[in-house]
mmCIF file of C-alpha atoms in Angstrom:
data_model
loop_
_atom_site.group_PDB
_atom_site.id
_atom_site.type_symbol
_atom_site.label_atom_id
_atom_site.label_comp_id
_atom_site.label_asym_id
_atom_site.label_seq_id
_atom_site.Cartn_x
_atom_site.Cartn_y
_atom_site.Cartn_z
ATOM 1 C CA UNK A 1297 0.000 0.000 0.000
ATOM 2 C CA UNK A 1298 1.169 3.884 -0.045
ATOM 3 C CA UNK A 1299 0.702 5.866 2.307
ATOM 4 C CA UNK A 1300 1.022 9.864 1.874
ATOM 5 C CA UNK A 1301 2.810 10.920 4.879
ATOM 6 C CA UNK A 1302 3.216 14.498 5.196
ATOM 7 C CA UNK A 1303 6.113 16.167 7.266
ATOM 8 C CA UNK A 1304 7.294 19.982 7.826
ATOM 9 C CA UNK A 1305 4.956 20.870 5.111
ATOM 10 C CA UNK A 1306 6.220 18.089 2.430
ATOM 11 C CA UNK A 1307 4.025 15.818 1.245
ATOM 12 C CA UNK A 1308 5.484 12.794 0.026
ATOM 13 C CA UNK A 1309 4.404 9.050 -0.575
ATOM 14 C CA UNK A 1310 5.949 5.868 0.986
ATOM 15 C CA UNK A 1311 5.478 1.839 0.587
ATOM 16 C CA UNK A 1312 4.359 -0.210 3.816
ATOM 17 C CA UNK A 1313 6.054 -3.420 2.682
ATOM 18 C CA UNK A 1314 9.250 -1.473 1.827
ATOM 19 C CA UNK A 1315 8.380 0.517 5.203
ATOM 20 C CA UNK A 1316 8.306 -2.884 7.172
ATOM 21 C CA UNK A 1317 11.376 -4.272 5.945
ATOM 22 C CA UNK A 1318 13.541 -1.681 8.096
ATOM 23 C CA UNK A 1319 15.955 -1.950 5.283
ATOM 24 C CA UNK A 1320 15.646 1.437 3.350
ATOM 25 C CA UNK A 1321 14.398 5.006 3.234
ATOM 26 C CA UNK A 1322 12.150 5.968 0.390
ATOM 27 C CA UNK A 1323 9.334 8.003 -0.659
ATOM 28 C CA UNK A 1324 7.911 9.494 -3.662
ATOM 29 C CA UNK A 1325 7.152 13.017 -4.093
ATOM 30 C CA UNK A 1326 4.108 14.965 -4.452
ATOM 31 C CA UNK A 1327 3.843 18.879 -5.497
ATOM 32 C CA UNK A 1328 3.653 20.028 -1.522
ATOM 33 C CA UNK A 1329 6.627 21.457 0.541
ATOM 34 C CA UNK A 1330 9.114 23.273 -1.898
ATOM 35 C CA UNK A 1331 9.791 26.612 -3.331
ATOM 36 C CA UNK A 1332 9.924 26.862 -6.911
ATOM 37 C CA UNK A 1333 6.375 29.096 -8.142
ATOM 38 C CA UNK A 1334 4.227 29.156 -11.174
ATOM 39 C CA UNK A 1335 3.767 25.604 -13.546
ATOM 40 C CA UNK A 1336 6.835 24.443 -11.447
ATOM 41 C CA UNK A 1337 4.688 24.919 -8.296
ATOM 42 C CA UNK A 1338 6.176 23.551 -5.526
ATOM 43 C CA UNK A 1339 8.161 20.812 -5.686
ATOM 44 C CA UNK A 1340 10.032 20.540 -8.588
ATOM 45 C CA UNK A 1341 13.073 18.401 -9.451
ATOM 46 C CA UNK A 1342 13.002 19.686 -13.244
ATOM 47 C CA UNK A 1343 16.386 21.205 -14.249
ATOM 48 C CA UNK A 1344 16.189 23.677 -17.234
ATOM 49 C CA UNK A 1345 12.563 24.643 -17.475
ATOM 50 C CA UNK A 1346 11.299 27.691 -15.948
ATOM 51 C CA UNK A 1347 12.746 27.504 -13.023
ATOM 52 C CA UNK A 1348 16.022 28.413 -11.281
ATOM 53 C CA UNK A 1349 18.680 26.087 -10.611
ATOM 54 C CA UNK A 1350 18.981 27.215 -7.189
ATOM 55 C CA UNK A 1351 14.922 26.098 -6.467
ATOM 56 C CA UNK A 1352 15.415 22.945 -7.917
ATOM 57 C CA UNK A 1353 18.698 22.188 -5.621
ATOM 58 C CA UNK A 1354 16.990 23.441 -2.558
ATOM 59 C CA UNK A 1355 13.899 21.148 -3.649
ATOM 60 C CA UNK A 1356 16.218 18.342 -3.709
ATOM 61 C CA UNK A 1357 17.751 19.134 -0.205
ATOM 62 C CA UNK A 1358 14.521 19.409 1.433
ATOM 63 C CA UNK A 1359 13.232 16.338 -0.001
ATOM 64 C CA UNK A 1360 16.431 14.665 1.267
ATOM 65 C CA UNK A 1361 16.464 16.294 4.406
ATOM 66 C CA UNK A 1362 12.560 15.069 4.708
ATOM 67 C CA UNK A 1363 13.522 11.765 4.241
ATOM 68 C CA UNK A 1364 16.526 11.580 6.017
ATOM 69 C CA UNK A 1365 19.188 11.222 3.048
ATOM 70 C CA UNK A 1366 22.373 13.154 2.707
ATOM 71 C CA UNK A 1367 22.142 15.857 -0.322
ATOM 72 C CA UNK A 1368 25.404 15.726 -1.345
ATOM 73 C CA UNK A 1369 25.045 12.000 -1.933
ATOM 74 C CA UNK A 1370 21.883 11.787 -4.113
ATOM 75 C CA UNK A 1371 22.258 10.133 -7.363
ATOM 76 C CA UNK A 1372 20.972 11.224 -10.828
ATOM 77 C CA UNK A 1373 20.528 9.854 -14.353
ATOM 78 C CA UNK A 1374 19.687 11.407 -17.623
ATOM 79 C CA UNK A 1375 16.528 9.243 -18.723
ATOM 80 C CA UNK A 1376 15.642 8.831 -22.234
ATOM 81 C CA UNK A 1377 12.603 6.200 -22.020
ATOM 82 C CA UNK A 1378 14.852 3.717 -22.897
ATOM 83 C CA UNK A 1379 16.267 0.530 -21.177
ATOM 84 C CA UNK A 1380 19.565 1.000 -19.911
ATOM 85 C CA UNK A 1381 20.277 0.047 -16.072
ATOM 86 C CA UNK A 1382 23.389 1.087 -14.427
ATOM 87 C CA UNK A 1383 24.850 -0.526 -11.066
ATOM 88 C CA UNK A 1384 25.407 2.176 -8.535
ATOM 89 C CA UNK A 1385 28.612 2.500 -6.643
ATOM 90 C CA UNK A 1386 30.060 4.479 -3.870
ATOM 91 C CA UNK A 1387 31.947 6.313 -6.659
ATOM 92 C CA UNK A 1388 28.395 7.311 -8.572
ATOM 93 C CA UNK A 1389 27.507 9.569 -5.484
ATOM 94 C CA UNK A 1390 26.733 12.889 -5.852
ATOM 95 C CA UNK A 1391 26.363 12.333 -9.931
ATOM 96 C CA UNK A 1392 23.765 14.653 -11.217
ATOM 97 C CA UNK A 1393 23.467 16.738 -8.110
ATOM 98 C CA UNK A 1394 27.080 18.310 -7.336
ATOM 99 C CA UNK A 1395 29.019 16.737 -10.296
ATOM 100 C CA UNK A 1396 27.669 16.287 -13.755
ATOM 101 C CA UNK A 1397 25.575 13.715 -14.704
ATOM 102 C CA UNK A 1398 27.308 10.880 -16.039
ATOM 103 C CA UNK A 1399 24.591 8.638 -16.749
ATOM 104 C CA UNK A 1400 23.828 9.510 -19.922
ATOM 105 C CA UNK A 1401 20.693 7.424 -21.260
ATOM 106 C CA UNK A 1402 19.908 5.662 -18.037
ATOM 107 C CA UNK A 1403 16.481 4.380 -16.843
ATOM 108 C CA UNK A 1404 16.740 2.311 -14.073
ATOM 109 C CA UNK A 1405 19.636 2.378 -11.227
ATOM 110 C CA UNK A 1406 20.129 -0.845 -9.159
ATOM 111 C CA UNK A 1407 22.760 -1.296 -5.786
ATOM 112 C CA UNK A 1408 23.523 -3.018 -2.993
ATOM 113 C CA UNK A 1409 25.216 -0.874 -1.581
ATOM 114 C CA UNK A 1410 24.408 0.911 1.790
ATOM 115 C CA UNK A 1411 24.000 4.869 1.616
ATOM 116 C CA UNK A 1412 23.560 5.633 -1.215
ATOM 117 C CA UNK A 1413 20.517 7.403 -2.390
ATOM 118 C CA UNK A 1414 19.174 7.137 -6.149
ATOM 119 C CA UNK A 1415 16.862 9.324 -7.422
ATOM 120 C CA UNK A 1416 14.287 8.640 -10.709
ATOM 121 C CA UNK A 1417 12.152 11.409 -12.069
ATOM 122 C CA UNK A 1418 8.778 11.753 -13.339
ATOM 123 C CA UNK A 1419 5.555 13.180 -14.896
ATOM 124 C CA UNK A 1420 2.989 10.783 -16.177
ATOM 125 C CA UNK A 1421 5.377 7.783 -16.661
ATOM 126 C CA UNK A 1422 5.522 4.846 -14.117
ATOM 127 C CA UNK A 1423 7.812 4.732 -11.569
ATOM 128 C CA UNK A 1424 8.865 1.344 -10.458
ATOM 129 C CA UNK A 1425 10.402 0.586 -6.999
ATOM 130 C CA UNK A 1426 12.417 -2.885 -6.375
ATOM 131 C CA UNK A 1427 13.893 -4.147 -2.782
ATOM 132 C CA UNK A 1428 15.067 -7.613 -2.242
ATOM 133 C CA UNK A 1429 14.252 -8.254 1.353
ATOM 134 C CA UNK A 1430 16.656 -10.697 2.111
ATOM 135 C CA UNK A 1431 19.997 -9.726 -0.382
ATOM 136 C CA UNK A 1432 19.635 -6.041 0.387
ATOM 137 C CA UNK A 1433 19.501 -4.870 -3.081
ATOM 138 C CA UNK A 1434 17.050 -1.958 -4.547
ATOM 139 C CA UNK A 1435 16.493 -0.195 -7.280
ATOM 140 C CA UNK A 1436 14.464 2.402 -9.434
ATOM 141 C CA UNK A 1437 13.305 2.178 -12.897
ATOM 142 C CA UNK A 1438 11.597 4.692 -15.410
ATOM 143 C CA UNK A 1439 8.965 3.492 -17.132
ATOM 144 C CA UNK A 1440 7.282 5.455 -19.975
ATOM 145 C CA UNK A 1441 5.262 3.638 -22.825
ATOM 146 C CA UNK A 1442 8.498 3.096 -24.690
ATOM 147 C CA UNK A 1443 10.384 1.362 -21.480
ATOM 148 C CA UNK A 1444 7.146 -0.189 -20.861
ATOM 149 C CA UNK A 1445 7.161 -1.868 -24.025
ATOM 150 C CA UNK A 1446 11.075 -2.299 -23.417
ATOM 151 C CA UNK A 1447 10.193 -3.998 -20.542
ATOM 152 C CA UNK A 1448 12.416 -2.321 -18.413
ATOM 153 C CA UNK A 1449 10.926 -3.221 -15.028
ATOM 154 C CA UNK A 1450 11.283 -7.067 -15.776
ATOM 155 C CA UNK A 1451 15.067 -6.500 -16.862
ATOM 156 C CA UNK A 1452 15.644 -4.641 -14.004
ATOM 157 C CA UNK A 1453 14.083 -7.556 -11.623
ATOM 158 C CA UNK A 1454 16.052 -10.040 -13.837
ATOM 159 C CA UNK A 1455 19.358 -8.228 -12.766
ATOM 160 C CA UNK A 1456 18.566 -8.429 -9.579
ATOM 161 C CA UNK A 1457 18.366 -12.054 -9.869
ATOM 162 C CA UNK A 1458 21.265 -12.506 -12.708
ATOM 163 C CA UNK A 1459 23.953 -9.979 -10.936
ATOM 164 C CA UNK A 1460 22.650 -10.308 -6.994
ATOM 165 C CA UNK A 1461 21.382 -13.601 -6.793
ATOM 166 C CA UNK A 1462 17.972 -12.641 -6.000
ATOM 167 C CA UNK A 1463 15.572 -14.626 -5.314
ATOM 168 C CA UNK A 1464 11.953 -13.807 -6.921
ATOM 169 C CA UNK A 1465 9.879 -14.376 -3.938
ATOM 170 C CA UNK A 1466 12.030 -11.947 -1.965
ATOM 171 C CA UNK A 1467 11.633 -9.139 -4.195
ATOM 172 C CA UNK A 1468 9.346 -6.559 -3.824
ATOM 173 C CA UNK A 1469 7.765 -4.411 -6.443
ATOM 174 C CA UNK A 1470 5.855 -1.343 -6.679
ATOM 175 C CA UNK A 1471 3.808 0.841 -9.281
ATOM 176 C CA UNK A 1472 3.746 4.324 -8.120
ATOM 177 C CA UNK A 1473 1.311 7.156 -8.859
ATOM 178 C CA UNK A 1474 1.182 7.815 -13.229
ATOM 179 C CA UNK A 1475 -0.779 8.180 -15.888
ATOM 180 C CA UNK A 1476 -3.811 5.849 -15.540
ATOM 181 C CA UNK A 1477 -6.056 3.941 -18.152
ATOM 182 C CA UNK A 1478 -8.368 6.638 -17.794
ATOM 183 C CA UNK A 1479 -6.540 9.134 -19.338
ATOM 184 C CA UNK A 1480 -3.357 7.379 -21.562
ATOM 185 C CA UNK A 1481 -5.092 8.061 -25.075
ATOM 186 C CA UNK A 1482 -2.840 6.506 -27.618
ATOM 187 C CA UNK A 1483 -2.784 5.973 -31.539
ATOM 188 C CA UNK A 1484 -3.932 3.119 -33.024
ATOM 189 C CA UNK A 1485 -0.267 2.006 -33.713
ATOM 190 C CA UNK A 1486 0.732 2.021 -29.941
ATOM 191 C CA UNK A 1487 -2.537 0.203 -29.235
ATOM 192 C CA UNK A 1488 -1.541 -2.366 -31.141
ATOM 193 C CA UNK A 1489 2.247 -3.000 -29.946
ATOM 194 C CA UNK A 1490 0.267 -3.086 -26.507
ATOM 195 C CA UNK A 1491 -1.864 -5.804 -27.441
ATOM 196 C CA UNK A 1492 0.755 -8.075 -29.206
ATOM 197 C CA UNK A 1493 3.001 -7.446 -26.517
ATOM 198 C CA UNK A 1494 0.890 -7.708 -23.066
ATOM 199 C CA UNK A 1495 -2.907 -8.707 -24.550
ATOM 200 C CA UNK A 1496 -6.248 -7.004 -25.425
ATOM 201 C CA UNK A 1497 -6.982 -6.080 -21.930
ATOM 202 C CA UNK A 1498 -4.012 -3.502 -22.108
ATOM 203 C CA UNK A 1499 -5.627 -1.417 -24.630
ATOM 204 C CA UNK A 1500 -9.058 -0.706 -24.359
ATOM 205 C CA UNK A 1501 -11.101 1.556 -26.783
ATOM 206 C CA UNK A 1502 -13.104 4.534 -25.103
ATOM 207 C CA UNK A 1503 -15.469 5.791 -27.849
ATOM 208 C CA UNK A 1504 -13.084 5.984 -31.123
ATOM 209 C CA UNK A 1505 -9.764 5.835 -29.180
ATOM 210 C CA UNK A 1506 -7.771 3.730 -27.702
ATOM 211 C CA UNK A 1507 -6.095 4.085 -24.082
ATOM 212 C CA UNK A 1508 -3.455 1.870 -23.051
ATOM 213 C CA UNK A 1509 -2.918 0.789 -19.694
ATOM 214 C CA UNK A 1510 1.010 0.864 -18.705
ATOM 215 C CA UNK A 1511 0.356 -0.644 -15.135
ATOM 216 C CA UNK A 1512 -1.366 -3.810 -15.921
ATOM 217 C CA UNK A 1513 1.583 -4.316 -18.809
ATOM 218 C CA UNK A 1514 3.874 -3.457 -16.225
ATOM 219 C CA UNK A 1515 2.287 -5.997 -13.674
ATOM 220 C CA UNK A 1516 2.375 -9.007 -16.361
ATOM 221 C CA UNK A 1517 6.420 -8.638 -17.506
ATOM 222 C CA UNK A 1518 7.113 -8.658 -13.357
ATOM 223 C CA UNK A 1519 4.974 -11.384 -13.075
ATOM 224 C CA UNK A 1520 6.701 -12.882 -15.944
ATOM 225 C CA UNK A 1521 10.161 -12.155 -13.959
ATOM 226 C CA UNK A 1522 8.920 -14.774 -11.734
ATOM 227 C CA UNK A 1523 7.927 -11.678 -8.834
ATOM 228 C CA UNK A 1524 4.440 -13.132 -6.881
ATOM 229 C CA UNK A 1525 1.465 -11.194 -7.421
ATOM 230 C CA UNK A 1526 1.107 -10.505 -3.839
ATOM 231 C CA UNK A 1527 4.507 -9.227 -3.688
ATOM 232 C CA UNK A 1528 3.869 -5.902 -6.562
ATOM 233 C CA UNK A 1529 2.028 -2.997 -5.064
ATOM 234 C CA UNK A 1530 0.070 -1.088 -7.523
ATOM 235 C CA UNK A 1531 -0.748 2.158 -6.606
ATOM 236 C CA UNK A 1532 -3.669 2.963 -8.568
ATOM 237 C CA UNK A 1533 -3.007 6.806 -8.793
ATOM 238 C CA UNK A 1534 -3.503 8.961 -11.535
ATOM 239 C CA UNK A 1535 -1.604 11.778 -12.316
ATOM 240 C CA UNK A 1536 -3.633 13.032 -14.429
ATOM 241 C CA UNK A 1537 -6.569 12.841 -12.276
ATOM 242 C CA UNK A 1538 -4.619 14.282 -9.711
ATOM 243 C CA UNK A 1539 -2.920 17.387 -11.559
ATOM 244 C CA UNK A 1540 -3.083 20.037 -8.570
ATOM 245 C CA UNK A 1541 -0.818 17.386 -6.367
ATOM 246 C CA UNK A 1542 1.184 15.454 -8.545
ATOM 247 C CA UNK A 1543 2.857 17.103 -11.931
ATOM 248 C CA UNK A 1544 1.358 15.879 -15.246
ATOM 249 C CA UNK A 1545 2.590 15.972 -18.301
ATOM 250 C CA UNK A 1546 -0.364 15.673 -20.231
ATOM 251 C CA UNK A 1547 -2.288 17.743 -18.589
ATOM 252 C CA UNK A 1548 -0.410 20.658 -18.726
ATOM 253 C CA UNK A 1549 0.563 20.132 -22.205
ATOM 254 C CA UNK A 1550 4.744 19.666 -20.797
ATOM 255 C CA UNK A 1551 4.595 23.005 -18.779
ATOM 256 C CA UNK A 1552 5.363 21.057 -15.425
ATOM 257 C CA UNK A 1553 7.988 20.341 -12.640
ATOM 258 C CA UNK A 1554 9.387 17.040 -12.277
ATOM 259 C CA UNK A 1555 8.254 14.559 -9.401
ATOM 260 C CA UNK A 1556 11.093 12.367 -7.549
ATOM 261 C CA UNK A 1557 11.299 8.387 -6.191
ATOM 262 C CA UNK A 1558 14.003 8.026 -3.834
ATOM 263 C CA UNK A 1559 15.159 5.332 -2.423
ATOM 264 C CA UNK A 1560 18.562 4.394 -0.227
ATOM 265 C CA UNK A 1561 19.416 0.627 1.902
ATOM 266 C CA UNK A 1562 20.043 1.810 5.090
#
């Protein structure tokens, strides 16, 4: 399940089974608690778009601050919807936030490493939390329609399994807030890559359109990864839907912040 917690006027999102664990610190951001103004309104982790720099970095340390992760030690990646995962070291910290970002067309970031924060970013796509409870390994992945159809959330479970020696049952999964059926209209081309790829149910026509669903895709190709069902939490929250909280691309027609999912083993 997530739970919005709110704390010191930041709103931000967290995972009970991930909470339970003990093993990390996480969260997912909403638009509450920061200081950047106008379409970037509040909390915005968008670099480059009507904003200053300045507002975005003091975005990111109050989100880290919130969640109890050192600034200076937050890690970045340039995402390009594609399906590129890179294993996060002790020498990656900091990348994106006080050095330049490195990571050029990177999705997902993986680690089992201990302290080291990774950060994903987001406006209508899916973002995808991993933790292996027992190993100690977790990761973040980006998932827009193109990574969907990538499958980048089942390659990023199968690393964990391939480079960690993770075991499916112990890995936990979870769909956070996006763009939901109700409002991902797509052509009739994408439509169809949905249903050859995941089945009919994925793309559903409302009147003379189609709209795809990216979570239910998403759920199959981890279930397909061998993760249980009762081990992937799917959120069930629309962006969209929920424009004046969470930033939406779609809705604004691309004149939006960026939201942020966080995550660092402790």
């Amino acid at each position: 399940m997530f739970k919005l917690n709110r704390k010191n006027g930041v709103s931000y999102y967290t995972i009970t089974s991930f909470e339970e664990t003990g093993l990390v610190r996480h969260g997912f951001s909403t638009r509450e608690g920061g200081v950047s103004s106008g379409c970037c309104s509040s909390m915005n982790f968008r670099f480059n778009y009507c904003d200053s720099c300045e507002n975005v970095q003091n975005n990111f340390k109050i989100m880290a601050d919130t969640l109890g992760m050192e600034y200076d030690r937050l890690v970045l990646s340039k995402q390009v919807h594609g399906d590129t995962i890179h294993y996060v070291t002790e020498q990656d910290l900091g990348n994106g936030i006080i050095t330049e970002n490195r990571f050029e067309g990177v999705d997902a970031l993986i680690t089992d490493k201990k302290g080291i924060p990774m950060v994903t970013l987001f406006a209508d796509c899916v973002p995808l939390f991993f933790l292996d409870k027992r190993q100690g390994v977790a990761a973040l992945a980006h998932s827009g329609w193109k990574g969907t159809v990538k499958r980048i959330g089942q390659k990023t479970a199968e690393k964990m399994k391939d480079e960690y020696g993770s075991r499916v049952e112990d890995i936990l999964a979870a769909i956070g807030p996006s763009i939901q059926e109700c409002h991902f209209e797509v052509g009739d081309d994408v439509a169809q890559i949905f249903t050859e790829a995941f089945g009919e149910e994925t793309a559903v026509r409302y009147g003379d359109r189609y709209h795809v669903n990216m979570q239910k895709a998403i759920e199959k190709q981890l279930i397909e990864a061998g993760i249980p069902y009762k081990n992937i939490d799917n959120c069930g929250i629309c962006t969209y839907c929920n424009s004046d909280f969470l930033f939406s691309h779609r809705k604004t027609n691309g004149k939006r912040g960026n939201l942020g999912a966080f995550i660092e083993l402790i």
